Amino acid sequence: MGKGTGPDHLAHPELCTDKLYVSLSKLPLPAPVLTASLDYTHGNVFDITNILPWIKKHGTNPVSGASLRSDELIKLKFTKNEDGEMVDPVTFKVFTDNTHIVALKNTGNVFTFDTVERLNIKAKNWRDLVSEDEFSRKDIIVLQDPKNIESRNLSSFKYLRDGTSTLTPEQQAERSDPTRNVNASALGNGASVLKTRSKKAAPDINPDALSANRDSIASTLKSLSQSKSNDGSAAPSSVILDSSKSSANAPKARHTTGQAAASLTSTGLTPHTSASLATLTKEEYLLRPRLVKHPGYVRIETTFGPLGVELYPMHAPKAVWNFIQLAKQGYYNGVGFHRSIRNFMLQGGDPTGTGKGGKSCWAKYFEDEFDGPLGHSERGVMSMANKGKNTNTSQFFITYRACKHLDRKHTVFGKVVEGADTTLSRIEAVPTGEADRPKEEVLMKEVVLVVDPFEEFLEKEKEGREKEEVEREIKRQGGRDEDKVTWTGKRIRTGDGRGANGDEGGGAVGKYLKAATTKLGEDTSNGKETQEEWEGAEEPRKKIKVGGGGFGNFDNW
């Protein structure tokens, strides 16, 4: 059957492929997007593969008729349970046709209105319950309201009232093909006539235009997925509700998934009877203390010369990870040192240059790390600047001398190993003005990552796993020849009478096979055995009996 002609098309007209709008509770879309109203109070859900061609052709919202651009689309993020049903990420209630569903404009996360009302609005907690991003009351967009009957009236949609076709060029070509519902193999000679007519009836479709349309859809999807990362904040990790679907080789946490306890107290979850360990993400695994032991290395190119800095992920993995990720993003490029106190320290890392700005790679504060012997014991120590306990962001400082009074107040994560006596001394000599700001601009032109300790650790771990797999395969096939020894340490010889190194000798079975072959083969002894037989062989010597203890039988008395 062609598209839109099956029984599902008749039973659910809102799900047919030539309509843009879809029923939210039966959303079969891989990349759903949202178009909000002018006042951002409610919105409609579309399939991005259908809405983009419509916007290119008409430039309007097909429901309301208002102008619409592709960059105004909001990518929605749904959470699904093990059965593939969309659920609330907090209460795990399944979305139905009678569920009041809302989405947050700035994050795209979808919740039930009851969850947002109880945990955000009434509690005055204006942070996303999944990503912890801040939002306001105006960012709440209603996707489905069971009390609003008018929103479910498809006849009120503008593109349906106007009778505008929403078929793609592929669908138009398919529906205009007269042979789509005809079995051409049963027509005999009439099949060629029907094929000729179908070629004349088919509209001309430019393949370049189709490929360009697919490329535009892919680029729009990529830009929507990277919209958060362009703002400097990290996109939240996807929620894994079923740990059994994760990779068996993925690192495990020391705590369980909590599914057994959650399913015991909630009827909205699938029952679980086993307490399986939770799966760690790549970031969570690498940020475990004392896991990555090898130091990293970065070079800070300043306007006064380079500074070579050694990083210590063994004792401060979060601070090192934050600094490396920001450096990879180019966050520190062009950022200045806004504070310099001679014989004390040099502070920078704030893009605003005020000492009050800056954010971490997670777009929020992260914890202090005091587990280790690192301290402010000498000149050139690199440490995190903060405004209190567990308030680390992007700002850091470099000491001009030992500052033991800062120990266990600021996280030490690096040390200047190159340029401490040259570049750092030149920066320290720069005169300062009000608020200890250098009168001459001191900028970080670029932060170059020379050695990434985390990537280096992953590469070594991968090589170790591959080596273990090779050894395991060799053992499964019987092991190497040089490893085949008995429990006494003697090398086991192979069946052809050769040892592990190829030397000849009597094996356990081979020596008898060799003797049997020699006996059945030609005489290679040149008559020596016959001569010895007639001359007689030498009689074996009699063993001398050694007297035992006691008196014997008294024969020699």
XYZ file of C-alpha atoms in Angstrom:
557
model
C 0.000 0.000 0.000
C 1.054 3.587 -0.476
C 1.446 6.113 2.287
C -1.744 7.172 4.005
C -3.878 4.380 2.521
C -3.760 1.690 5.230
C -6.206 0.991 8.081
C -4.107 3.062 10.502
C -4.718 6.081 8.293
C -8.478 5.590 8.556
C -8.482 4.920 12.309
C -6.162 7.752 13.300
C -6.414 10.645 10.852
C -4.178 12.791 13.067
C -1.280 10.377 12.484
C -1.375 10.240 8.668
C 1.844 11.103 6.889
C 0.425 14.003 4.883
C -0.616 15.866 8.052
C 1.872 17.891 10.061
C 0.234 17.816 13.459
C 0.489 14.642 15.557
C -1.296 13.330 18.628
C 1.078 13.760 21.544
C 0.170 10.594 23.424
C 0.972 8.488 20.311
C 4.068 10.336 19.160
C 6.033 8.086 16.749
C 8.621 10.707 15.861
C 12.408 10.420 16.250
C 12.924 14.203 16.471
C 9.815 16.057 17.682
C 9.907 19.856 17.684
C 7.649 22.505 19.158
C 6.239 25.707 17.716
C 5.067 28.121 20.399
C 2.326 30.705 20.116
C 3.109 34.407 20.062
C 2.583 34.715 23.820
C 4.431 31.409 24.509
C 1.515 29.991 26.504
C 0.793 26.966 24.324
C 2.357 25.192 21.378
C 2.022 22.467 18.782
C 4.212 19.412 18.194
C 5.440 18.628 14.681
C 7.643 16.146 12.909
C 10.758 18.061 11.883
C 10.945 16.202 8.564
C 7.500 17.630 7.672
C 7.604 21.071 9.241
C 10.894 22.144 7.627
C 9.688 21.734 4.016
C 6.509 23.600 4.978
C 8.489 26.496 6.475
C 10.729 26.671 3.395
C 7.722 26.844 1.100
C 5.275 28.951 3.128
C 7.201 30.476 6.057
C 4.170 30.249 8.352
C 2.818 28.178 11.212
C 0.429 25.663 9.598
C -1.896 25.751 12.615
C -2.221 29.474 13.305
C -0.966 30.970 10.067
C 1.538 33.220 11.865
C 5.027 33.696 10.423
C 7.514 31.022 11.464
C 11.248 30.470 10.929
C 13.251 27.268 11.356
C 15.415 28.792 14.106
C 12.288 29.356 16.199
C 11.646 25.618 16.527
C 12.224 24.122 19.984
C 13.585 20.579 20.183
C 11.636 18.497 22.702
C 13.268 15.960 25.029
C 11.041 13.108 26.135
C 11.764 10.399 28.687
C 10.600 6.870 27.884
C 10.168 3.790 30.035
C 11.134 0.218 29.185
C 7.972 -0.277 27.117
C 8.770 2.728 24.934
C 5.983 4.855 26.461
C 6.599 8.521 27.144
C 6.586 9.280 30.848
C 7.196 12.144 33.227
C 10.932 12.107 34.119
C 10.196 12.733 37.817
C 7.053 10.748 38.671
C 7.313 8.274 35.729
C 3.586 8.665 34.997
C 2.701 7.585 31.473
C 1.407 10.302 29.131
C -2.140 9.679 27.866
C -4.745 11.665 25.947
C -6.036 12.996 29.285
C -2.687 14.142 30.692
C -1.959 17.837 31.121
C 1.500 18.108 29.536
C 3.862 21.091 29.485
C 7.392 21.790 28.215
C 10.059 24.291 29.247
C 11.072 26.656 26.469
C 14.743 27.053 27.459
C 15.521 23.322 27.923
C 12.868 21.461 25.912
C 12.239 18.964 28.730
C 8.650 17.692 28.939
C 6.758 17.173 32.236
C 3.233 16.751 33.484
C 1.732 19.992 34.721
C 1.112 18.440 38.169
C 4.852 17.873 38.613
C 5.780 21.419 37.624
C 3.011 22.887 39.746
C 3.912 20.965 42.925
C 7.721 20.955 42.697
C 8.381 24.259 40.921
C 5.542 26.756 41.097
C 4.281 26.113 44.646
C 7.769 25.405 45.994
C 9.119 28.527 44.202
C 11.929 26.415 42.839
C 12.572 27.905 39.415
C 15.075 25.303 38.227
C 14.541 22.538 35.688
C 14.009 19.258 37.564
C 16.235 17.388 35.078
C 18.981 19.781 33.964
C 18.758 22.247 36.891
C 18.711 25.213 34.481
C 16.891 28.308 35.677
C 13.561 29.225 34.060
C 10.638 31.557 34.643
C 6.875 31.211 34.592
C 6.847 32.517 31.009
C 8.969 29.551 29.860
C 6.188 27.028 30.624
C 4.456 26.066 27.358
C 1.330 23.906 27.361
C 1.511 21.024 24.889
C -1.705 19.253 25.795
C -4.569 20.427 27.976
C -7.433 17.905 28.321
C -9.813 20.692 29.373
C -9.152 22.731 26.218
C -11.387 21.009 23.682
C -10.826 23.634 21.003
C -7.135 22.729 20.748
C -8.141 19.232 19.574
C -10.408 20.509 16.817
C -8.395 19.748 13.669
C -10.837 21.681 11.504
C -9.618 24.919 13.101
C -6.115 24.435 11.702
C -5.424 27.008 9.022
C -3.758 24.704 6.514
C -6.775 22.357 6.670
C -9.265 25.224 6.265
C -7.346 26.514 3.259
C -6.958 23.025 1.797
C -3.213 23.433 1.365
C -1.392 20.273 0.363
C 1.378 19.141 2.679
C 2.709 16.336 0.503
C 6.438 16.117 -0.077
C 7.763 15.665 -3.650
C 8.341 11.961 -2.947
C 4.749 11.531 -1.783
C 3.424 13.426 -4.793
C 5.396 11.181 -7.128
C 4.118 8.076 -5.375
C 0.480 9.096 -5.386
C 0.561 10.196 -9.026
C 2.007 6.829 -10.064
C -0.836 4.787 -11.612
C 1.018 1.520 -10.997
C 1.361 1.816 -7.240
C -1.667 -0.428 -6.522
C -1.365 -2.608 -9.649
C 0.412 -5.956 -9.917
C 2.434 -5.294 -13.082
C 3.684 -8.874 -13.290
C 0.124 -10.093 -13.995
C -0.516 -7.697 -16.877
C 1.656 -9.396 -19.446
C 2.258 -7.127 -22.479
C 0.098 -4.411 -20.914
C 2.778 -3.760 -18.293
C 4.950 -1.878 -20.811
C 2.023 0.372 -21.774
C 1.268 1.106 -18.124
C 4.939 1.857 -17.466
C 5.007 4.377 -20.320
C 1.894 6.127 -19.010
C 3.326 6.289 -15.500
C 6.467 8.017 -16.807
C 4.354 10.661 -18.550
C 2.155 11.200 -15.486
C 5.012 11.402 -12.978
C 6.046 14.985 -12.138
C 9.613 16.026 -12.760
C 11.547 15.896 -9.492
C 14.987 17.345 -9.221
C 17.193 14.895 -7.265
C 19.491 17.735 -6.262
C 16.558 19.497 -4.648
C 15.674 16.347 -2.692
C 19.226 15.911 -1.417
C 19.372 19.596 -0.486
C 16.122 19.178 1.434
C 17.571 16.233 3.383
C 20.762 18.173 4.108
C 18.790 21.144 5.426
C 16.803 18.889 7.747
C 19.999 17.279 9.054
C 21.673 20.664 9.618
C 18.613 22.010 11.442
C 18.557 18.940 13.700
C 22.247 19.429 14.468
C 21.812 23.110 15.248
C 18.862 22.387 17.535
C 20.821 19.716 19.418
C 23.797 22.053 19.832
C 21.807 25.095 20.874
C 22.615 24.492 24.532
C 26.304 23.825 23.969
C 26.666 27.074 22.012
C 25.602 28.951 25.129
C 28.545 27.417 26.989
C 26.474 25.058 29.109
C 26.675 21.302 28.917
C 23.702 19.411 27.576
C 22.143 17.088 30.165
C 22.818 13.392 29.838
C 19.977 11.202 28.629
C 18.098 9.314 31.319
C 18.592 5.533 31.228
C 15.621 3.883 32.896
C 16.671 0.345 32.023
C 20.242 -0.499 32.977
C 19.986 -3.910 31.346
C 19.989 -2.232 27.929
C 23.345 -0.573 28.585
C 26.637 -2.087 27.525
C 27.939 -4.956 29.623
C 31.451 -3.481 29.479
C 30.337 -0.051 30.736
C 31.767 0.965 34.127
C 29.503 0.320 37.084
C 28.844 2.512 40.107
C 28.995 1.344 43.708
C 25.290 2.040 44.139
C 22.325 0.315 42.536
C 19.897 1.792 40.032
C 17.157 1.987 42.702
C 14.654 0.402 40.336
C 13.718 -2.352 42.778
C 12.806 0.133 45.514
C 11.117 2.536 43.118
C 8.966 -0.164 41.504
C 7.970 -1.420 44.963
C 6.493 1.942 45.953
C 5.231 3.150 42.562
C 2.653 1.591 40.266
C 3.929 3.660 37.353
C 7.131 1.633 37.010
C 7.772 -1.843 35.681
C 8.393 -4.239 38.622
C 12.054 -5.115 39.242
C 13.202 -7.818 41.647
C 16.983 -7.592 41.208
C 19.259 -4.854 42.500
C 21.625 -4.223 39.575
C 24.441 -1.693 39.776
C 23.947 1.650 38.068
C 25.915 2.394 34.913
C 28.338 5.317 34.979
C 28.682 7.762 32.130
C 32.107 8.444 30.628
C 32.393 11.675 32.598
C 31.308 10.133 35.899
C 33.791 7.305 35.418
C 36.761 9.563 34.647
C 36.033 11.941 37.533
C 36.438 9.279 40.200
C 39.260 10.305 42.574
C 42.668 8.635 42.154
C 41.636 6.928 38.902
C 43.626 9.013 36.403
C 47.118 9.175 37.892
C 49.198 10.609 35.042
C 49.370 14.443 34.979
C 48.268 16.605 32.060
C 50.002 19.574 30.496
C 48.765 22.876 29.023
C 50.544 25.931 27.685
C 49.022 29.355 28.391
C 50.139 31.882 25.777
C 50.014 35.304 27.443
C 50.926 38.757 26.192
C 54.089 38.514 28.356
C 55.152 35.037 27.221
C 54.167 31.377 27.677
C 53.351 29.598 30.929
C 53.679 25.797 31.004
C 51.270 24.298 33.539
C 51.178 20.718 34.817
C 47.700 19.475 35.836
C 46.988 16.931 38.594
C 43.808 14.922 37.898
C 44.698 12.318 40.523
C 43.730 14.584 43.423
C 41.529 17.218 41.688
C 39.792 15.484 38.747
C 36.788 17.835 38.573
C 38.886 21.004 38.565
C 41.220 19.598 35.888
C 38.288 18.356 33.792
C 36.592 21.762 34.033
C 39.761 23.621 33.005
C 40.427 21.274 30.062
C 36.858 21.394 28.736
C 36.782 25.195 28.903
C 40.164 25.334 27.162
C 38.880 23.053 24.386
C 35.905 25.372 23.877
C 38.247 28.387 23.589
C 36.620 29.876 26.666
C 39.866 31.425 27.985
C 41.071 32.812 24.648
C 41.314 36.589 24.923
C 40.398 36.588 28.631
C 42.604 38.741 30.854
C 44.034 38.547 34.368
C 41.972 41.142 36.216
C 43.783 41.044 39.566
C 47.479 40.959 40.498
C 48.867 41.430 44.006
C 52.655 41.480 44.177
C 54.159 38.810 46.441
C 50.739 37.139 46.700
C 48.880 35.928 43.576
C 47.619 36.520 40.002
C 43.892 35.930 39.309
C 42.028 35.480 35.996
C 39.551 33.376 34.042
C 36.587 35.808 34.129
C 35.366 36.780 30.618
C 33.639 39.868 32.037
C 36.872 41.112 33.609
C 35.072 42.155 36.793
C 35.954 39.200 39.015
C 32.240 38.434 39.459
C 31.581 36.460 36.257
C 32.546 33.161 34.721
C 30.897 29.745 34.717
C 32.093 26.160 34.715
C 31.747 23.655 31.880
C 28.619 22.354 33.657
C 27.120 25.898 33.798
C 26.908 25.651 37.592
C 29.108 25.557 40.681
C 31.096 22.395 41.425
C 32.537 21.045 44.665
C 35.905 21.667 46.297
C 38.475 18.846 46.195
C 40.755 18.613 49.226
C 41.480 14.857 49.103
C 45.243 14.789 48.630
C 48.588 16.247 49.671
C 48.428 19.248 47.324
C 48.782 22.659 48.922
C 49.867 26.241 48.306
C 53.440 25.422 49.305
C 55.490 27.318 46.702
C 55.524 29.821 43.894
C 53.532 28.943 40.754
C 50.782 26.871 42.367
C 47.544 27.001 40.307
C 44.319 26.916 42.308
C 40.582 27.565 41.902
C 39.174 30.947 42.911
C 35.806 30.942 44.650
C 33.468 33.030 46.758
C 32.786 30.425 49.412
C 32.489 26.695 49.947
C 31.781 24.662 46.781
C 31.404 27.710 44.498
C 34.041 26.946 41.860
C 33.458 28.212 38.314
C 36.044 29.212 35.685
C 38.225 31.618 37.683
C 41.638 30.523 38.964
C 44.749 32.104 40.438
C 48.521 31.485 40.405
C 50.545 32.141 43.555
C 53.648 34.360 43.595
C 54.845 32.702 46.842
C 53.834 30.015 49.324
C 50.374 30.705 50.809
C 49.735 27.985 53.394
C 46.768 29.893 54.826
C 44.817 29.082 51.616
C 45.119 25.308 52.061
C 41.767 23.475 52.252
C 40.014 26.688 51.225
C 40.855 26.601 47.516
C 41.296 23.530 45.278
C 44.862 23.110 43.998
C 44.841 21.480 40.558
C 48.082 22.500 38.827
C 51.518 24.068 38.979
C 53.548 26.309 36.673
C 56.570 24.251 35.587
C 57.741 26.498 32.749
C 57.985 30.290 32.850
C 57.661 30.741 36.621
C 60.908 32.762 36.792
C 60.497 34.587 33.470
C 56.912 35.135 32.287
C 55.368 35.077 35.758
C 58.009 37.486 37.073
C 57.332 39.930 34.225
C 53.588 39.818 34.969
C 54.233 40.329 38.695
C 56.292 43.440 37.918
C 53.401 45.113 36.038
C 52.135 48.104 38.122
C 48.544 47.906 39.341
C 45.846 50.465 40.003
C 42.460 50.455 41.659
C 41.189 47.053 42.854
C 44.651 45.588 42.114
C 43.929 45.661 38.366
C 47.093 45.696 36.190
C 47.533 49.041 34.443
C 48.932 47.201 31.416
C 46.595 44.612 29.910
C 47.636 41.019 30.674
C 45.734 38.634 28.386
C 45.618 34.889 27.761
C 45.892 34.799 23.993
C 45.368 31.040 23.843
C 45.320 27.994 26.099
C 46.833 25.039 24.225
C 46.146 21.526 25.489
C 49.365 19.542 25.042
C 48.560 16.372 27.033
C 44.981 15.411 27.889
C 45.305 13.013 30.865
C 41.767 11.694 30.498
C 42.055 10.803 26.805
C 45.479 9.288 27.461
C 43.993 7.147 30.238
C 41.168 5.948 27.985
C 43.612 5.017 25.216
C 45.787 2.991 27.601
C 42.732 1.321 29.065
C 41.518 0.425 25.571
C 44.918 -1.056 24.683
C 44.850 -3.079 27.911
C 41.384 -4.457 27.106
C 42.459 -5.413 23.584
C 45.541 -7.175 24.955
C 43.421 -9.078 27.467
C 41.050 -10.166 24.705
C 43.997 -11.470 22.643
C 45.354 -13.415 25.645
C 41.913 -14.791 26.376
C 41.538 -15.973 22.780
C 44.980 -17.653 22.875
C 44.061 -19.482 26.073
C 40.764 -20.556 24.560
C 42.662 -22.099 21.633
C 44.993 -24.029 23.956
C 47.687 -21.467 24.743
C 51.128 -20.890 23.258
C 53.598 -23.767 22.783
C 56.142 -22.230 25.168
C 53.470 -21.998 27.860
C 52.626 -25.725 27.722
C 54.377 -27.239 30.753
C 53.546 -29.892 33.315
C 52.913 -29.185 36.973
C 56.621 -29.866 37.629
C 57.642 -27.188 35.132
C 58.789 -29.573 32.392
C 57.910 -28.457 28.875
C 55.322 -30.641 27.167
C 56.373 -31.961 23.776
C 54.083 -32.103 20.805
C 52.860 -35.301 19.175
C 55.530 -35.280 16.407
C 58.284 -35.717 18.953
C 59.320 -32.047 18.924
C 59.376 -29.771 21.916
C 57.911 -26.344 22.162
C 61.021 -24.897 20.518
C 61.035 -27.504 17.728
C 63.755 -29.843 19.133
C 63.438 -33.564 18.499
C 63.014 -35.973 21.356
C 60.892 -38.686 22.780
C 57.421 -37.464 23.426
C 54.844 -39.280 25.491
C 53.259 -40.824 22.386
C 55.634 -39.797 19.626
C 58.551 -41.944 20.708
C 56.460 -45.137 20.320
C 55.197 -44.031 16.929
C 58.790 -43.354 15.852
C 59.944 -46.783 17.075
C 57.110 -48.481 15.234
C 57.965 -46.638 12.041
C 61.615 -47.618 12.300
C 60.720 -51.284 12.860
C 58.420 -51.435 9.841
C 60.788 -49.481 7.603
C 64.180 -50.241 6.093
C 67.137 -51.559 8.134
C 69.311 -48.571 8.967
C 71.727 -50.344 11.341
C 74.134 -51.685 8.616
C 74.110 -55.236 10.142
C 75.346 -54.270 13.592
C 72.389 -55.900 15.353
C 73.037 -59.284 13.572
C 76.710 -59.305 14.510
C 75.945 -58.581 18.174
C 73.372 -61.391 18.177
C 75.967 -64.089 17.071
C 78.856 -62.806 19.168
C 76.613 -62.682 22.132
C 75.697 -59.743 24.197
C 77.518 -58.871 27.378
C 75.911 -60.458 30.404
C 74.480 -57.993 32.817
C 76.282 -57.612 36.102
C 74.726 -59.186 39.137
C 73.654 -56.850 41.809
C 75.603 -57.134 45.051
C 73.325 -57.837 47.896
C 73.799 -55.501 50.737
C 73.284 -57.085 54.094
C 70.495 -55.819 56.103
C 70.344 -55.259 59.775
C 70.009 -58.028 62.413
C 71.853 -61.384 62.928
C 70.789 -63.152 59.731
C 70.639 -66.994 59.764
C 74.018 -67.691 61.533
C 75.599 -69.432 58.377
C 78.935 -67.593 58.815
C 79.300 -68.437 62.487
